[in-house]
Amino acid sequence: MQTLANFGDGGGPGPWILLFPVIWVLVIGGGIALLRRTVWRGRHGGPGRRPAVGNDSPIAVLGRRFASGDIDEDEYWRRLSVLNEEFGHEGGAR
């Protein structure tokens, strides 16, 4: 510690040498955070995430019925508005 105390008269590197471990911790932590937000989340879908519209969800079934011609456009939009209130992002999960 004597070296750090005598930094003003050329006796050592000074207290700024303690900044290097902090910089390395920030660089490594930033790299891990960047990987978690991009690569790992895209691969695993993120923690606790589920797709907004699953294959068997009522909204997906309605879309398939509209695409196959079972229902017309007016009925599709009317039913979709009801389903969005119950299952969509606006209404939240119940």
PDB file of C-alpha atoms in Angstrom:
ATOM      1  CA  MET A   1       0.000   0.000   0.000  1.00  0.00           C
ATOM      2  CA  GLN A   2       2.998   2.261   0.372  1.00  0.00           C
ATOM      3  CA  THR A   3       3.247   2.416  -3.451  1.00  0.00           C
ATOM      4  CA  LEU A   4      -0.298   3.699  -3.741  1.00  0.00           C
ATOM      5  CA  ALA A   5       0.338   6.274  -1.029  1.00  0.00           C
ATOM      6  CA  ASN A   6       3.381   7.762  -2.772  1.00  0.00           C
ATOM      7  CA  PHE A   7       1.893   8.152  -6.263  1.00  0.00           C
ATOM      8  CA  GLY A   8       2.400  11.919  -6.389  1.00  0.00           C
ATOM      9  CA  ASP A   9       6.187  11.872  -6.244  1.00  0.00           C
ATOM     10  CA  GLY A  10       6.717   9.121  -8.836  1.00  0.00           C
ATOM     11  CA  GLY A  11       6.844   6.264  -6.341  1.00  0.00           C
ATOM     12  CA  GLY A  12       4.353   4.004  -8.111  1.00  0.00           C
ATOM     13  CA  PRO A  13       1.475   3.691 -10.507  1.00  0.00           C
ATOM     14  CA  GLY A  14      -0.994   5.510  -8.290  1.00  0.00           C
ATOM     15  CA  PRO A  15      -4.545   4.681  -7.269  1.00  0.00           C
ATOM     16  CA  TRP A  16      -5.765   4.663 -10.887  1.00  0.00           C
ATOM     17  CA  ILE A  17      -4.285   1.147 -11.204  1.00  0.00           C
ATOM     18  CA  LEU A  18      -7.332  -0.061  -9.246  1.00  0.00           C
ATOM     19  CA  LEU A  19      -9.515   1.054 -12.164  1.00  0.00           C
ATOM     20  CA  PHE A  20      -8.315  -1.768 -14.454  1.00  0.00           C
ATOM     21  CA  PRO A  21     -10.113  -4.611 -12.603  1.00  0.00           C
ATOM     22  CA  VAL A  22     -13.296  -2.519 -12.581  1.00  0.00           C
ATOM     23  CA  ILE A  23     -13.021  -1.968 -16.342  1.00  0.00           C
ATOM     24  CA  TRP A  24     -12.554  -5.716 -16.949  1.00  0.00           C
ATOM     25  CA  VAL A  25     -15.579  -6.543 -14.798  1.00  0.00           C
ATOM     26  CA  LEU A  26     -17.679  -4.039 -16.762  1.00  0.00           C
ATOM     27  CA  VAL A  27     -16.472  -5.382 -20.124  1.00  0.00           C
ATOM     28  CA  ILE A  28     -17.172  -9.017 -19.200  1.00  0.00           C
ATOM     29  CA  GLY A  29     -20.522  -8.156 -17.604  1.00  0.00           C
ATOM     30  CA  GLY A  30     -21.531  -6.107 -20.637  1.00  0.00           C
ATOM     31  CA  GLY A  31     -20.622  -8.961 -22.965  1.00  0.00           C
ATOM     32  CA  ILE A  32     -22.706 -11.414 -20.961  1.00  0.00           C
ATOM     33  CA  ALA A  33     -25.629  -8.985 -20.853  1.00  0.00           C
ATOM     34  CA  LEU A  34     -25.412  -8.462 -24.616  1.00  0.00           C
ATOM     35  CA  LEU A  35     -25.391 -12.203 -25.246  1.00  0.00           C
ATOM     36  CA  ARG A  36     -28.366 -12.729 -22.963  1.00  0.00           C
ATOM     37  CA  ARG A  37     -30.399 -10.042 -24.732  1.00  0.00           C
ATOM     38  CA  THR A  38     -29.615 -11.211 -28.271  1.00  0.00           C
ATOM     39  CA  VAL A  39     -28.280 -14.693 -28.924  1.00  0.00           C
ATOM     40  CA  TRP A  40     -29.498 -16.694 -25.933  1.00  0.00           C
ATOM     41  CA  ARG A  41     -32.974 -15.153 -25.822  1.00  0.00           C
ATOM     42  CA  GLY A  42     -33.518 -15.793 -29.515  1.00  0.00           C
ATOM     43  CA  ARG A  43     -32.518 -19.436 -29.108  1.00  0.00           C
ATOM     44  CA  HIS A  44     -34.503 -20.227 -25.977  1.00  0.00           C
ATOM     45  CA  GLY A  45     -37.325 -17.722 -26.217  1.00  0.00           C
ATOM     46  CA  GLY A  46     -36.336 -16.067 -22.974  1.00  0.00           C
ATOM     47  CA  PRO A  47     -37.180 -17.108 -19.447  1.00  0.00           C
ATOM     48  CA  GLY A  48     -40.844 -17.893 -18.920  1.00  0.00           C
ATOM     49  CA  ARG A  49     -41.833 -16.853 -22.396  1.00  0.00           C
ATOM     50  CA  ARG A  50     -44.478 -18.532 -24.461  1.00  0.00           C
ATOM     51  CA  PRO A  51     -45.585 -17.608 -27.940  1.00  0.00           C
ATOM     52  CA  ALA A  52     -48.326 -14.985 -28.098  1.00  0.00           C
ATOM     53  CA  VAL A  53     -50.375 -17.114 -30.486  1.00  0.00           C
ATOM     54  CA  GLY A  54     -49.888 -20.866 -30.231  1.00  0.00           C
ATOM     55  CA  ASN A  55     -50.918 -23.432 -32.816  1.00  0.00           C
ATOM     56  CA  ASP A  56     -53.979 -24.476 -30.819  1.00  0.00           C
ATOM     57  CA  SER A  57     -54.965 -21.064 -29.507  1.00  0.00           C
ATOM     58  CA  PRO A  58     -58.430 -19.779 -30.364  1.00  0.00           C
ATOM     59  CA  ILE A  59     -56.928 -16.898 -32.352  1.00  0.00           C
ATOM     60  CA  ALA A  60     -54.879 -19.310 -34.493  1.00  0.00           C
ATOM     61  CA  VAL A  61     -57.940 -21.526 -35.068  1.00  0.00           C
ATOM     62  CA  LEU A  62     -59.948 -18.476 -36.115  1.00  0.00           C
ATOM     63  CA  GLY A  63     -57.208 -17.448 -38.534  1.00  0.00           C
ATOM     64  CA  ARG A  64     -57.122 -20.918 -40.082  1.00  0.00           C
ATOM     65  CA  ARG A  65     -60.921 -20.925 -40.451  1.00  0.00           C
ATOM     66  CA  PHE A  66     -60.789 -17.538 -42.191  1.00  0.00           C
ATOM     67  CA  ALA A  67     -57.952 -18.658 -44.454  1.00  0.00           C
ATOM     68  CA  SER A  68     -59.796 -21.823 -45.470  1.00  0.00           C
ATOM     69  CA  GLY A  69     -62.982 -19.870 -46.248  1.00  0.00           C
ATOM     70  CA  ASP A  70     -65.171 -21.263 -43.449  1.00  0.00           C
ATOM     71  CA  ILE A  71     -66.046 -17.742 -42.261  1.00  0.00           C
ATOM     72  CA  ASP A  72     -66.199 -14.399 -44.063  1.00  0.00           C
ATOM     73  CA  GLU A  73     -64.212 -11.254 -43.266  1.00  0.00           C
ATOM     74  CA  ASP A  74     -66.917  -9.548 -41.184  1.00  0.00           C
ATOM     75  CA  GLU A  75     -67.360 -12.574 -38.959  1.00  0.00           C
ATOM     76  CA  TYR A  76     -63.576 -12.951 -38.671  1.00  0.00           C
ATOM     77  CA  TRP A  77     -63.110  -9.370 -37.412  1.00  0.00           C
ATOM     78  CA  ARG A  78     -66.088  -9.607 -35.065  1.00  0.00           C
ATOM     79  CA  ARG A  79     -64.835 -12.822 -33.478  1.00  0.00           C
ATOM     80  CA  LEU A  80     -61.232 -11.591 -33.405  1.00  0.00           C
ATOM     81  CA  SER A  81     -62.223  -8.517 -31.401  1.00  0.00           C
ATOM     82  CA  VAL A  82     -63.952 -10.747 -28.831  1.00  0.00           C
ATOM     83  CA  LEU A  83     -60.959 -13.114 -28.665  1.00  0.00           C
ATOM     84  CA  ASN A  84     -58.511 -10.228 -28.315  1.00  0.00           C
ATOM     85  CA  GLU A  85     -60.401  -9.044 -25.258  1.00  0.00           C
ATOM     86  CA  GLU A  86     -60.170 -12.518 -23.725  1.00  0.00           C
ATOM     87  CA  PHE A  87     -56.832 -13.900 -24.965  1.00  0.00           C
ATOM     88  CA  GLY A  88     -54.998 -11.053 -26.654  1.00  0.00           C
ATOM     89  CA  HIS A  89     -52.426  -8.565 -25.429  1.00  0.00           C
ATOM     90  CA  GLU A  90     -54.974  -5.915 -24.493  1.00  0.00           C
ATOM     91  CA  GLY A  91     -56.911  -8.079 -22.061  1.00  0.00           C
ATOM     92  CA  GLY A  92     -54.034 -10.063 -20.593  1.00  0.00           C
ATOM     93  CA  ALA A  93     -54.201 -13.641 -19.376  1.00  0.00           C
ATOM     94  CA  ARG A  94     -57.055 -14.604 -17.069  1.00  0.00           C
TER      95      ARG A  94
END
